[in-house]
Coordinates of C-alpha atoms in Angstrom, one line a residue:
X235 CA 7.2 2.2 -1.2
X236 CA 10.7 3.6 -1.6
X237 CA 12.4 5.0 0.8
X238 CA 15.8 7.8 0.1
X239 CA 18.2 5.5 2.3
X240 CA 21.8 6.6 2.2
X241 CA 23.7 5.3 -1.2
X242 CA 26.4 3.2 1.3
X243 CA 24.1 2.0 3.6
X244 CA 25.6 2.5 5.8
X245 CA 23.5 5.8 7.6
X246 CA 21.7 4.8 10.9
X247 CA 17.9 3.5 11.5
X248 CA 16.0 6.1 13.1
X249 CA 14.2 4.8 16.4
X250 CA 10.7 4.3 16.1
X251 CA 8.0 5.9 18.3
X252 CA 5.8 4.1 20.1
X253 CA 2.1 3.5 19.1
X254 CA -0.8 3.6 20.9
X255 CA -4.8 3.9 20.4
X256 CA -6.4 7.0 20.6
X257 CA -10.1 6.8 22.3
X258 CA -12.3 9.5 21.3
X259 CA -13.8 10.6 24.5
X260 CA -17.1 11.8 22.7
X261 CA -21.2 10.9 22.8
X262 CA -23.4 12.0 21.3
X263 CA -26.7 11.8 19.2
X264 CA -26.8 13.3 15.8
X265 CA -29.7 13.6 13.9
X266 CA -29.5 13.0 9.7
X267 CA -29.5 16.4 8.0
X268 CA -30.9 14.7 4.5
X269 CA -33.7 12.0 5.8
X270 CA -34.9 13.2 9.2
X271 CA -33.7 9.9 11.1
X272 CA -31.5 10.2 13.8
X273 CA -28.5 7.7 14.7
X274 CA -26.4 7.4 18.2
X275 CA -23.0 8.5 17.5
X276 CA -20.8 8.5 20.5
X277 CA -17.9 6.2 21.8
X278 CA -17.1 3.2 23.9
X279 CA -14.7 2.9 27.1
X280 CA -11.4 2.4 25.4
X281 CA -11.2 -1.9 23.9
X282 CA -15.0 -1.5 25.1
X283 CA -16.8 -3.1 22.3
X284 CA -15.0 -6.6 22.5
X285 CA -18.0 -7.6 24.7
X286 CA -21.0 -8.7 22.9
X287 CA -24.0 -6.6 22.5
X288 CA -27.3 -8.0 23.7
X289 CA -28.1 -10.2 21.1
X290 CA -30.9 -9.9 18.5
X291 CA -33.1 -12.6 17.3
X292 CA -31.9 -15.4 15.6
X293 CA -31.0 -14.4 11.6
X294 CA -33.3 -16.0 8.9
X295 CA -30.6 -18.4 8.9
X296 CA -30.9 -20.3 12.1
X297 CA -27.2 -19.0 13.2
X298 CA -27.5 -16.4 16.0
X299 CA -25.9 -13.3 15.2
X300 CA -22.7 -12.1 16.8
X301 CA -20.3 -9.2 16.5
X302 CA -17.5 -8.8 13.6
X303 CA -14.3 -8.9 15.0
X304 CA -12.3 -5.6 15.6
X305 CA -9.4 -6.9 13.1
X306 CA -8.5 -10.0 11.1
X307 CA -5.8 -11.0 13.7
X308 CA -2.4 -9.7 11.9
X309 CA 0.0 -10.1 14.7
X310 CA 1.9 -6.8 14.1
X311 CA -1.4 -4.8 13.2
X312 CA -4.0 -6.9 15.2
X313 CA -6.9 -3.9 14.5
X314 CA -6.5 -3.5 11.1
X315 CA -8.8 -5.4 9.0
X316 CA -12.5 -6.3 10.3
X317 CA -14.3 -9.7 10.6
X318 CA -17.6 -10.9 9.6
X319 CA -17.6 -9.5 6.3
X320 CA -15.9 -9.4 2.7
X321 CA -16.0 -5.6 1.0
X322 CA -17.6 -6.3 -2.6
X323 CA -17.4 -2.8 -3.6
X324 CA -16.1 0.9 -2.6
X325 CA -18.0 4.3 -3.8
X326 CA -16.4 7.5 -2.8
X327 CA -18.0 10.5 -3.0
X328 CA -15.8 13.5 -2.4
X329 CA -16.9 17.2 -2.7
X330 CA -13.7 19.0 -2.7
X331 CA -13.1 22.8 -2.0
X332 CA -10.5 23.7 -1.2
X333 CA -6.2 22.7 0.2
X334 CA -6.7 21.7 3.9
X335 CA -10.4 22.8 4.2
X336 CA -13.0 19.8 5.6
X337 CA -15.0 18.8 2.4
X338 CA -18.1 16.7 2.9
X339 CA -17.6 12.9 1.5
X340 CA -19.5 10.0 1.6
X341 CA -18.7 6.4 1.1
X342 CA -20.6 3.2 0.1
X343 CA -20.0 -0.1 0.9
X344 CA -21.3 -2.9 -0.3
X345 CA -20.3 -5.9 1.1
X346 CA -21.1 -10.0 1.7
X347 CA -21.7 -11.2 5.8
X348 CA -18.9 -14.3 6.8
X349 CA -21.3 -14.7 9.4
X350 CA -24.9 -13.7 10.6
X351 CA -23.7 -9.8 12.2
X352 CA -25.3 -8.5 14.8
X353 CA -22.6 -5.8 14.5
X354 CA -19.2 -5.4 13.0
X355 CA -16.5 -2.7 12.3
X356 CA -15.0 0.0 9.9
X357 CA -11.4 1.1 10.1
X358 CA -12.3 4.7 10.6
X359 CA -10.3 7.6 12.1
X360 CA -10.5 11.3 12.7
X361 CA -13.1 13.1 10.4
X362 CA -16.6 14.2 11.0
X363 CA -19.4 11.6 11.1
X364 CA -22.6 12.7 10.4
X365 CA -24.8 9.6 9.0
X366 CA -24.4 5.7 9.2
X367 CA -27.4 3.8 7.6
X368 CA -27.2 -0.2 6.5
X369 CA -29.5 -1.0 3.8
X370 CA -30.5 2.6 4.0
X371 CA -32.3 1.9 7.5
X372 CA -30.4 4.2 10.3
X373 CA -27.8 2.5 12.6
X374 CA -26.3 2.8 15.5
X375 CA -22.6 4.3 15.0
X376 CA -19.6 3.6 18.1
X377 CA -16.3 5.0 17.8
X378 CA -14.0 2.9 19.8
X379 CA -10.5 4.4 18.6
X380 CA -9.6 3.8 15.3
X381 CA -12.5 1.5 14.7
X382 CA -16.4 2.7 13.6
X383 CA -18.3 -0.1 15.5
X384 CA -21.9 0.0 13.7
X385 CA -25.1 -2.1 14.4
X386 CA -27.6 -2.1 11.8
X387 CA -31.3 -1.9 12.8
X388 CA -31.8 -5.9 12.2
X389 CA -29.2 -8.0 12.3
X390 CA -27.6 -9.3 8.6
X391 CA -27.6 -13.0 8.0
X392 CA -24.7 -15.2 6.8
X393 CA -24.6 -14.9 3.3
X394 CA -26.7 -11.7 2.5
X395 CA -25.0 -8.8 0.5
X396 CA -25.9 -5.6 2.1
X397 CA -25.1 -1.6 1.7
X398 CA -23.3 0.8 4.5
X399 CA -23.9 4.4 3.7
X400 CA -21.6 6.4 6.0
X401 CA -21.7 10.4 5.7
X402 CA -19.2 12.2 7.1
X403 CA -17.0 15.8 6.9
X404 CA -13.1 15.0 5.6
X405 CA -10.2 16.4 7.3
X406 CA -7.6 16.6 4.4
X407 CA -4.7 17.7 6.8
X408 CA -4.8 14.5 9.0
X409 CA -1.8 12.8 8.9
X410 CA 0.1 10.1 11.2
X411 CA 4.2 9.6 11.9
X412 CA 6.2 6.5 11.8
X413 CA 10.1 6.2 13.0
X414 CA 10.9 4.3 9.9
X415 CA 10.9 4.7 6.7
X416 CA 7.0 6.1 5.9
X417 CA 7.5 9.0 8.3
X418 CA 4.4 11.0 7.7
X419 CA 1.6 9.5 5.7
X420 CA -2.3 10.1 5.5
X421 CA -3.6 13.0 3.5
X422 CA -0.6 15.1 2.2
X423 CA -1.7 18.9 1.6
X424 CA 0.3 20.6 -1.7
X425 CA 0.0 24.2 -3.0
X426 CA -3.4 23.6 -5.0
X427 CA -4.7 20.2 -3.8
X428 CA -3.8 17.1 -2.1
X429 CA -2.7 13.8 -3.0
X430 CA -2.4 10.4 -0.8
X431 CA 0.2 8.1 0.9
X432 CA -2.0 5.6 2.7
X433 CA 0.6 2.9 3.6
X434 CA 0.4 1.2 5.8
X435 CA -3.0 1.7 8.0
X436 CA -3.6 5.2 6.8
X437 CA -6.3 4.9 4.8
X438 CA -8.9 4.8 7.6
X439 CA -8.1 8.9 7.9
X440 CA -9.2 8.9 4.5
X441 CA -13.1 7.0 3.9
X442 CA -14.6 4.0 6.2
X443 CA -12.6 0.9 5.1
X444 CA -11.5 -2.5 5.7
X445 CA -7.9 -1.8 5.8
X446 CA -5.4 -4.6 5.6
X447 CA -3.1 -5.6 2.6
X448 CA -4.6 -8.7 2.1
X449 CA -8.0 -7.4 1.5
X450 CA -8.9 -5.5 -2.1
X451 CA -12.4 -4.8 -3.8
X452 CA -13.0 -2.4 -6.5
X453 CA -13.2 1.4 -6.0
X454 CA -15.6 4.0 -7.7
X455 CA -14.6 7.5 -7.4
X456 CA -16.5 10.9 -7.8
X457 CA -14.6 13.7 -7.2
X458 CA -16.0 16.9 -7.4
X459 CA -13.7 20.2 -7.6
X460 CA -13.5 23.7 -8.4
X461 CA -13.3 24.8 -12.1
X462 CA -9.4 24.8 -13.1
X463 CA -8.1 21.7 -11.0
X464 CA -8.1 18.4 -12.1
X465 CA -8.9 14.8 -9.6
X466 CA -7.2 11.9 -10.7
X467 CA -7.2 8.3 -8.8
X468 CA -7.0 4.5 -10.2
X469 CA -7.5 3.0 -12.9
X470 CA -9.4 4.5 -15.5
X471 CA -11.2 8.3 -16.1
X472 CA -14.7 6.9 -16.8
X473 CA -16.6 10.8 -16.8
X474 CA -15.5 14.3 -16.4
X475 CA -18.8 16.2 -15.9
X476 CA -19.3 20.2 -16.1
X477 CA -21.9 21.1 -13.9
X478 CA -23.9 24.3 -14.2
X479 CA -22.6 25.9 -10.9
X480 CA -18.6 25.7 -12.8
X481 CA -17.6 22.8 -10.6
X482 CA -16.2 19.6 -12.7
X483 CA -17.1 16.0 -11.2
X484 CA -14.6 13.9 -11.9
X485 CA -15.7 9.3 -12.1
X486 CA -13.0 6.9 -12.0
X487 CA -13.1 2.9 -12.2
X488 CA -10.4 1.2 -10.3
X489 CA -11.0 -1.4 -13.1
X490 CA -9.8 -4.5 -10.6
X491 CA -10.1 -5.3 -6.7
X492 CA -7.1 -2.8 -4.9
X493 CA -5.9 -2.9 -1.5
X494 CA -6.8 0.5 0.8
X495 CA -3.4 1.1 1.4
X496 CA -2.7 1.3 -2.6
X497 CA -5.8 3.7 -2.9
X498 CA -4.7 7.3 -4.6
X499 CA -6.8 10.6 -5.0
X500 CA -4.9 13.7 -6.3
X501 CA -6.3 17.2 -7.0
X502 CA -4.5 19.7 -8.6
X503 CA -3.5 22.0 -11.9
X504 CA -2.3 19.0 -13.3
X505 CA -1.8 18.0 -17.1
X506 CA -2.2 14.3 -18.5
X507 CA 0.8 13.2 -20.2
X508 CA 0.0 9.7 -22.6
X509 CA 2.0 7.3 -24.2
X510 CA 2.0 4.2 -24.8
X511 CA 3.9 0.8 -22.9
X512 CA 4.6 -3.2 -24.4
X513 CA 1.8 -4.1 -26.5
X514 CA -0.2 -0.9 -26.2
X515 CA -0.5 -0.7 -22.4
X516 CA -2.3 2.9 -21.7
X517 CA 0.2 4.6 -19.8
X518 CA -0.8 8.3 -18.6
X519 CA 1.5 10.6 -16.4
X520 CA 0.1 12.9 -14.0
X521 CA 1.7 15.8 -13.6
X522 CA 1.8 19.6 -12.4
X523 CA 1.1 21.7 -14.7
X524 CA 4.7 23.7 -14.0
X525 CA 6.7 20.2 -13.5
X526 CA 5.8 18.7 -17.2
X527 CA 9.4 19.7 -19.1
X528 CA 11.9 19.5 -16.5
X529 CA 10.2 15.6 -15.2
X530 CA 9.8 14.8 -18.8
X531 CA 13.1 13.2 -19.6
X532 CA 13.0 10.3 -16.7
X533 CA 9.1 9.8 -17.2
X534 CA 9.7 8.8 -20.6
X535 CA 11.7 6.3 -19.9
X536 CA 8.6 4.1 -18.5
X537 CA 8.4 2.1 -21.6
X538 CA 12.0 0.7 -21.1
X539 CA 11.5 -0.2 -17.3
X540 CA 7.9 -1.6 -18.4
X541 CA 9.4 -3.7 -20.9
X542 CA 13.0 -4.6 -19.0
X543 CA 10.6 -6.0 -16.2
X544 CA 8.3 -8.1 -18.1
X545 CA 10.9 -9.9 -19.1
X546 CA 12.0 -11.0 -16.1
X547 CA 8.7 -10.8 -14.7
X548 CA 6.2 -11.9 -17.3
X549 CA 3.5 -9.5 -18.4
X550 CA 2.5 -6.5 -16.5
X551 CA -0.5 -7.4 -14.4
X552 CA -2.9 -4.1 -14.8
X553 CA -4.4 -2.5 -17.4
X554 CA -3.0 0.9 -17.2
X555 CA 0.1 2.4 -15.7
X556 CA 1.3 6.1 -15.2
X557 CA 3.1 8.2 -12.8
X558 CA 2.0 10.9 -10.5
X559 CA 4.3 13.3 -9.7
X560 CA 4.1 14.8 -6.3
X561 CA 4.2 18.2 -5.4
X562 CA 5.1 17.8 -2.1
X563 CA 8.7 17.9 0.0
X564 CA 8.0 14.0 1.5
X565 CA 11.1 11.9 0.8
X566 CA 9.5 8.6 0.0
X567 CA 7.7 7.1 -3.2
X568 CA 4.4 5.1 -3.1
X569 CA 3.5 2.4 -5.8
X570 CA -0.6 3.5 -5.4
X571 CA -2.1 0.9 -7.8
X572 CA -1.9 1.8 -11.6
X573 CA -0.9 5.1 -10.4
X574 CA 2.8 5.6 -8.9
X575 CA 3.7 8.6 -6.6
X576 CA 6.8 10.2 -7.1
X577 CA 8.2 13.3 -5.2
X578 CA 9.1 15.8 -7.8
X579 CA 12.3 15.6 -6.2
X580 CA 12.9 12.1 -7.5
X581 CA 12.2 13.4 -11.2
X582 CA 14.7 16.1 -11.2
X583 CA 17.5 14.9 -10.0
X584 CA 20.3 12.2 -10.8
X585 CA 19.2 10.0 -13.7
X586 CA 20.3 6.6 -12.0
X587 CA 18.6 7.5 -8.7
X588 CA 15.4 8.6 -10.4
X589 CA 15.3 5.0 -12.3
X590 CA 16.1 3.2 -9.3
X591 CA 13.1 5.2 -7.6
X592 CA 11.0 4.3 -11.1
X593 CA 11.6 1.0 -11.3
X594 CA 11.2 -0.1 -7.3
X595 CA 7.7 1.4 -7.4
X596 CA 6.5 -0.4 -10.7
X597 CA 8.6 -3.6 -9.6
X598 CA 5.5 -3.5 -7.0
X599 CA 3.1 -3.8 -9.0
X600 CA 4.0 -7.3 -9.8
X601 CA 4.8 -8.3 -6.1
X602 CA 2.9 -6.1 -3.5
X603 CA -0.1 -4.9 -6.2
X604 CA -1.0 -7.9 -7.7
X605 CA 0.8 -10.3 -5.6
X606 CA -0.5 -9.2 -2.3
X607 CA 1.2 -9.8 0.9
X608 CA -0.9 -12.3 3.3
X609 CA 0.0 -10.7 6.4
X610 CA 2.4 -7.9 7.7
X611 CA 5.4 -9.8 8.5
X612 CA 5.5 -10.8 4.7
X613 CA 6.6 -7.2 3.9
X614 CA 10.4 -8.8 2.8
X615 CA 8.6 -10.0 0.1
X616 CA 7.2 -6.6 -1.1
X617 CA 9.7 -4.5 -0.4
X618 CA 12.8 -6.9 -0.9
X619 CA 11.3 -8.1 -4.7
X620 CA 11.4 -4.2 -5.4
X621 CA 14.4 -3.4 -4.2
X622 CA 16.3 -6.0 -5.8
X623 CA 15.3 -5.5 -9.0
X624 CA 15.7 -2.2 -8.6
X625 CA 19.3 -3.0 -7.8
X626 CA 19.4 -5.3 -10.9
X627 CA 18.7 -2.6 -13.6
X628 CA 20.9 -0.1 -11.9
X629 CA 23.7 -2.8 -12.4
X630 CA 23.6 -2.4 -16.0
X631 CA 22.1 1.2 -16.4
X632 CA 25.0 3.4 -14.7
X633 CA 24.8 2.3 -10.9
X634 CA 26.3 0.2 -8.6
X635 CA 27.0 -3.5 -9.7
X636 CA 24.5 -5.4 -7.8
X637 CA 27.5 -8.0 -5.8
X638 CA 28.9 -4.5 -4.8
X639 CA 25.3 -3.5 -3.4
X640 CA 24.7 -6.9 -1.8
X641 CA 27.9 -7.3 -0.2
X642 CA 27.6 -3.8 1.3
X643 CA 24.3 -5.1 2.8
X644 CA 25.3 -8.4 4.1
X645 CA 28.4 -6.6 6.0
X646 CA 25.3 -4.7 7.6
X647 CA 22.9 -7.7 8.1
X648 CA 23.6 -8.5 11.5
X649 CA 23.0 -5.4 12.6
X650 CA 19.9 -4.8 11.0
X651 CA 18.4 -8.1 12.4
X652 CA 20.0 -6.6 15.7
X653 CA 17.8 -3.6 14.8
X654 CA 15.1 -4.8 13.3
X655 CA 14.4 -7.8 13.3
X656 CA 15.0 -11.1 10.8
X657 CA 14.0 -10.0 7.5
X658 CA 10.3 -12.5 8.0
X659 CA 10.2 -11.0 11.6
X660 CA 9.7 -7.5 12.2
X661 CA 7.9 -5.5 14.5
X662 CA 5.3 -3.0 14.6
X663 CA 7.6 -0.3 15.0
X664 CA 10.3 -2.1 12.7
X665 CA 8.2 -3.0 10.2
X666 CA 9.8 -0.3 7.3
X667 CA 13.3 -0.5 8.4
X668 CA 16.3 -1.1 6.5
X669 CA 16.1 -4.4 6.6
X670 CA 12.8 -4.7 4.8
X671 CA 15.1 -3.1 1.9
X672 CA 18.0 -4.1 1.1
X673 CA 18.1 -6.5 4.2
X674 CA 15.2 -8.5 2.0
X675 CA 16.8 -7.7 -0.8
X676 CA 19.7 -10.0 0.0
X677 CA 17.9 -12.7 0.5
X678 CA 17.0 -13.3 -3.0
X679 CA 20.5 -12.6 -4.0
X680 CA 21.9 -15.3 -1.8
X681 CA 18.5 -17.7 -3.4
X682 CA 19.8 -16.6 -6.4
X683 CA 23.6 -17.8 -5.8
X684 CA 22.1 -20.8 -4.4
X685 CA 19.5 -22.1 -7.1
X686 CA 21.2 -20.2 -9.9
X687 CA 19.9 -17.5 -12.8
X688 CA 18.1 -19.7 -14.4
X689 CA 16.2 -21.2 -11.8
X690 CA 15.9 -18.1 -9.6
X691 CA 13.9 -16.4 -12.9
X692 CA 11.5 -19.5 -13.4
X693 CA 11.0 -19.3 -9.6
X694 CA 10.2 -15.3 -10.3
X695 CA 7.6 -15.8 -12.9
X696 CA 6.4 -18.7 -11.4
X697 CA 5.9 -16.6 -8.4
X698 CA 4.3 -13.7 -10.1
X699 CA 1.9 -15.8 -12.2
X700 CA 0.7 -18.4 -9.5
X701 CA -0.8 -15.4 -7.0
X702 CA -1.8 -12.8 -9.4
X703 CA -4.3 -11.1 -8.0
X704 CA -3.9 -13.1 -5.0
X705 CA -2.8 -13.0 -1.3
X706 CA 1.0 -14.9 -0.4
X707 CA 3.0 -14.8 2.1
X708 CA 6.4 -16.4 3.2
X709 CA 6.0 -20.0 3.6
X710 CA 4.0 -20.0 0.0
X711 CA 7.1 -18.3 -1.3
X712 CA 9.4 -21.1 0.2
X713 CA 7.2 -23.6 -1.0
X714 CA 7.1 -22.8 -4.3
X715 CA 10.4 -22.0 -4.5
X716 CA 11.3 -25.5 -3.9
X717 CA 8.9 -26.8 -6.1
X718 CA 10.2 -25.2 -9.0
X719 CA 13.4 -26.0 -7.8
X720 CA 13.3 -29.7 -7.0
X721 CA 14.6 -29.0 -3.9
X722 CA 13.8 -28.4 0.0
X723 CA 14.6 -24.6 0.5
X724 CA 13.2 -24.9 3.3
X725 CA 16.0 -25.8 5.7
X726 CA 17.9 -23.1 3.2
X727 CA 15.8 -20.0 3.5
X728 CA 14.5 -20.6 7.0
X729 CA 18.1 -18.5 8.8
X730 CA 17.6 -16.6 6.1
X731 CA 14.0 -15.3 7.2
X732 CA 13.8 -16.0 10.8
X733 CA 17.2 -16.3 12.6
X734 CA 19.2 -13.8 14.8
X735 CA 22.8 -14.1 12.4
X736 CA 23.3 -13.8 8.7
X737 CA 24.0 -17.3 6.9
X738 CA 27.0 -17.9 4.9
X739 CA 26.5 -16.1 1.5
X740 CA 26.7 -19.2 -1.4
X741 CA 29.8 -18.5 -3.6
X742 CA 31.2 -16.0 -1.7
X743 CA 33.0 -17.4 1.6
X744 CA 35.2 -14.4 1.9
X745 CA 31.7 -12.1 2.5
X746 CA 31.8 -11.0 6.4
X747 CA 28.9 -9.5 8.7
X748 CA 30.7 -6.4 10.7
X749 CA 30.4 -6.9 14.5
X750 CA 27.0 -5.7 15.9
X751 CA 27.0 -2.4 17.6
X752 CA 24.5 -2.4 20.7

């Protein structure tokens, strides 16, 4: 994600707002339109279902079952995530109508028990619920906040692969507000459709999911719409069916494993704009149907920022690669796997900001895509990997010169960890500050003056290679880094990441921080 910071660097963080879980105060018992069955749908006292249920008999197994945890532990995000299970597969159903009109949806999960379940947890908020059946036998369904808390009939043994089937109505005007550098995210309504931002935890306002960076499975999408729009979403256009009524359902296959937050679904008048990348890569622009001259110059220029990076980088990790223009007002850019979001506004503006906008969200797709982050706090690496080499090509492509950039930013760095936080040690509410930007940024700059160009790019590729399609966070980075190396880093890097004042920048002893401003 890109954020429009002020060119200086100088303009001030906003303040964050405070989060909190919302309880839904609701109970109820539903009965299932399509089979007859009937589940409980209602809600627990708020943090009510971290006491275990009565348990059921022992699973098949021999281990008695317990509840899934209510997140995988993150320390910024402790509820996002679920235990007890690993998601093997995603199928979303959507039947689309209409811009910010409830559509019904459905998703199906297929997914592998960590341990014998005698019930676990979605990351689910807002929308309708209707239906919740596990290996098509009804269950019981428990909103406790942002979490779905479902107990399947019998209790699922370590080990077995089973199927949630949760029906439900979409609400494609729910959205959520940060203080930092997201702002609003969820389900963002445009003139003919919708399209996505999900980062960070917003994807649970759009289907049932296990929703934390670390975790990816592959997605199936059907998207049905009225005749004359078009749905688009990762990866690859598998089927575009007419159906007798008019209405066109659209199948997409995410092709490999993504993270919910990286999820996209667009609808719109949109045309397909192909070309082709390095070595043939598919590359396929979405775009509205009224934006395709005037974006046309600075999407074309995706085969030079495709190839500029894999040269630095090594080859690009996905099979496809396109960008989806945006017609929406929000200020910030999303690197949604395979499929970038750009606000129109990016396209049609100054060349050198619209490549620096370009290039940070495909520089993600080597480190935030494919290299996923392990846990929240490991964001610098993300964010800071994209903005520096987004810094890099402006350097030589009609921008800033990158020393002018980085010295701008370490006069600033105090402050920002004043702020924010250490680059490796945000908060909740500091998570997409300035720091995680050009604050990270800095630190590879000051690796790089350290270790040298030539051993900061094997350390790069090394980087990208080693954890493709993997999970990584900080101390993997440091340890690699000194591998490749030869040296400890360690005692290097670690003030770097974690302390409260801005090392000494190597090669540059007349570099000052600027006094921090309480």
């Amino acid at each position: 994600m890109r954020a429009s910071f002020a060119r200086s660097l100088r303009s001030r963080p906003r303040s964050g707002l405070p989060t909190r879980r919302t309880t839904l105060a609701v109970a109820l018992t539903t009965a299932v339109g399509i089979t007859g069955a009937a589940i409980a749908i209602g809600a627990f006292p708020h943090g009510g279902h971290r006491s275990p249920a009565p348990g059921p008999s022992a699973a098949s197994s021999g281990e008695t079952p317990s509840p899934g945890a209510a997140g995988i532990g993150d320390p910024l995000l402790p509820l996002d995530g679920n235990g007890g299970y690993t998601v093997r597969h995603y199928t979303l159903a959507f039947d689309w109508r209409a811009p910010r009109t409830p559509f019904d949806a459905t998703a199906t999960i297929s997914a592998t028990a960590t341990q014998a379940l005698s019930r676990f947890d979605l990351d689910f908020a807002g929308n309708t619920l209707h239906t919740v059946t596990v290996d098509d036998a009804p269950a019981s369904a428990v909103r406790d906040g942002d979490e779905l808390v479902v107990t399947p009939a019998k209790p699922v043994p370590h080990g077995r692969t089973f199927t949630v089937r949760v029906s439900y109505t979409a609400d494609p005007t729910q959205q959520r507000h940060r203080g930092d550098a997201i702002q609003d995210y969820g389900w963002v309504p445009t003139s003919d459709g919708t399209l996505l931002y999900a980062q960070p935890d917003g994807a649970k306002m759009i289907f049932p999911a296990n929703d934390h960076p670390s975790l990816r499975a592959p997605v199936t999408f059907r998207i049905t719409t009225p005749p004359g729009l078009t749905a688009v979403a990762n990866g690859r256009l598998v089927e575009r069916v007419r159906r007798p009524d008019g209405r066109v359902r659209w199948t997409y296959d995410s092709e490999q494993p993504v993270a919910a937050q990286l999820v996209q679904l667009a609808i719109g008048k949109f045309v397909f704009v192909d070309s082709t990348g390095p070595r043939g890569l598919p590359v396929r622009d979405v775009v509205p149907d009224g934006l395709v001259t005037d974006t046309q110059e600075y999407r074309s220029l995706t085969a030079e920022h495709l190839d500029w990076l894999e040269r630095r980088l090594g080859p690009y990790p996905f099979r496809r690669y396109g960008v989806l223009v945006g017609d929406t007002d929000l200020p910030v850019a999303l690197e949604t796997q395979s499929l970038s979001v750009l606000p129109r506004a990016d396209l049609l503006g100054d060349r050198v900001d619209a490549e620096r906008n370009l290039v940070h969200e495909l520089t993600h797709h080597w480190t935030g895509d494919s290299v996923a982050i392990r846990r929240w706090s490991d964001l610098w690496l993300s964010e800071g990997h994209a903005r520096f080499y987004e810094r890099l090509y402006s350097d030589t492509h009609g921008g800033p010169g990158i020393e002018e950039a980085m010295r701008a930013a370490y006069e600033q760095h105090d402050q920002w960890r004043h702020d924010a936080g250490a680059p490796a040690e945000p908060t909740e509410r500091t998570l997409f500050k300035q720091m995680r930007y050009d604050g990270s940024a800095l630190v590879l700059y000051a690796l790089r003056e350290k270790v040298g160009e030539e051993t900061f790019d094997r350390i790069e590729r090394s980087w990208v290679s080693k954890y493709r399609g993997r999970a990584a966070g900080t101390r993997d980075f440091v340890a690699l880094a000194s591998e490749v190396a030869g040296e400890d880093l360690k005692p290097f890097l670690t003030p770097w990441l974690h302390g409260a004042h801005t090392p000494a920048m190597p090669g540059h002893p007349d570099w000052q921080v600027d006094p921090v401003q309480d």
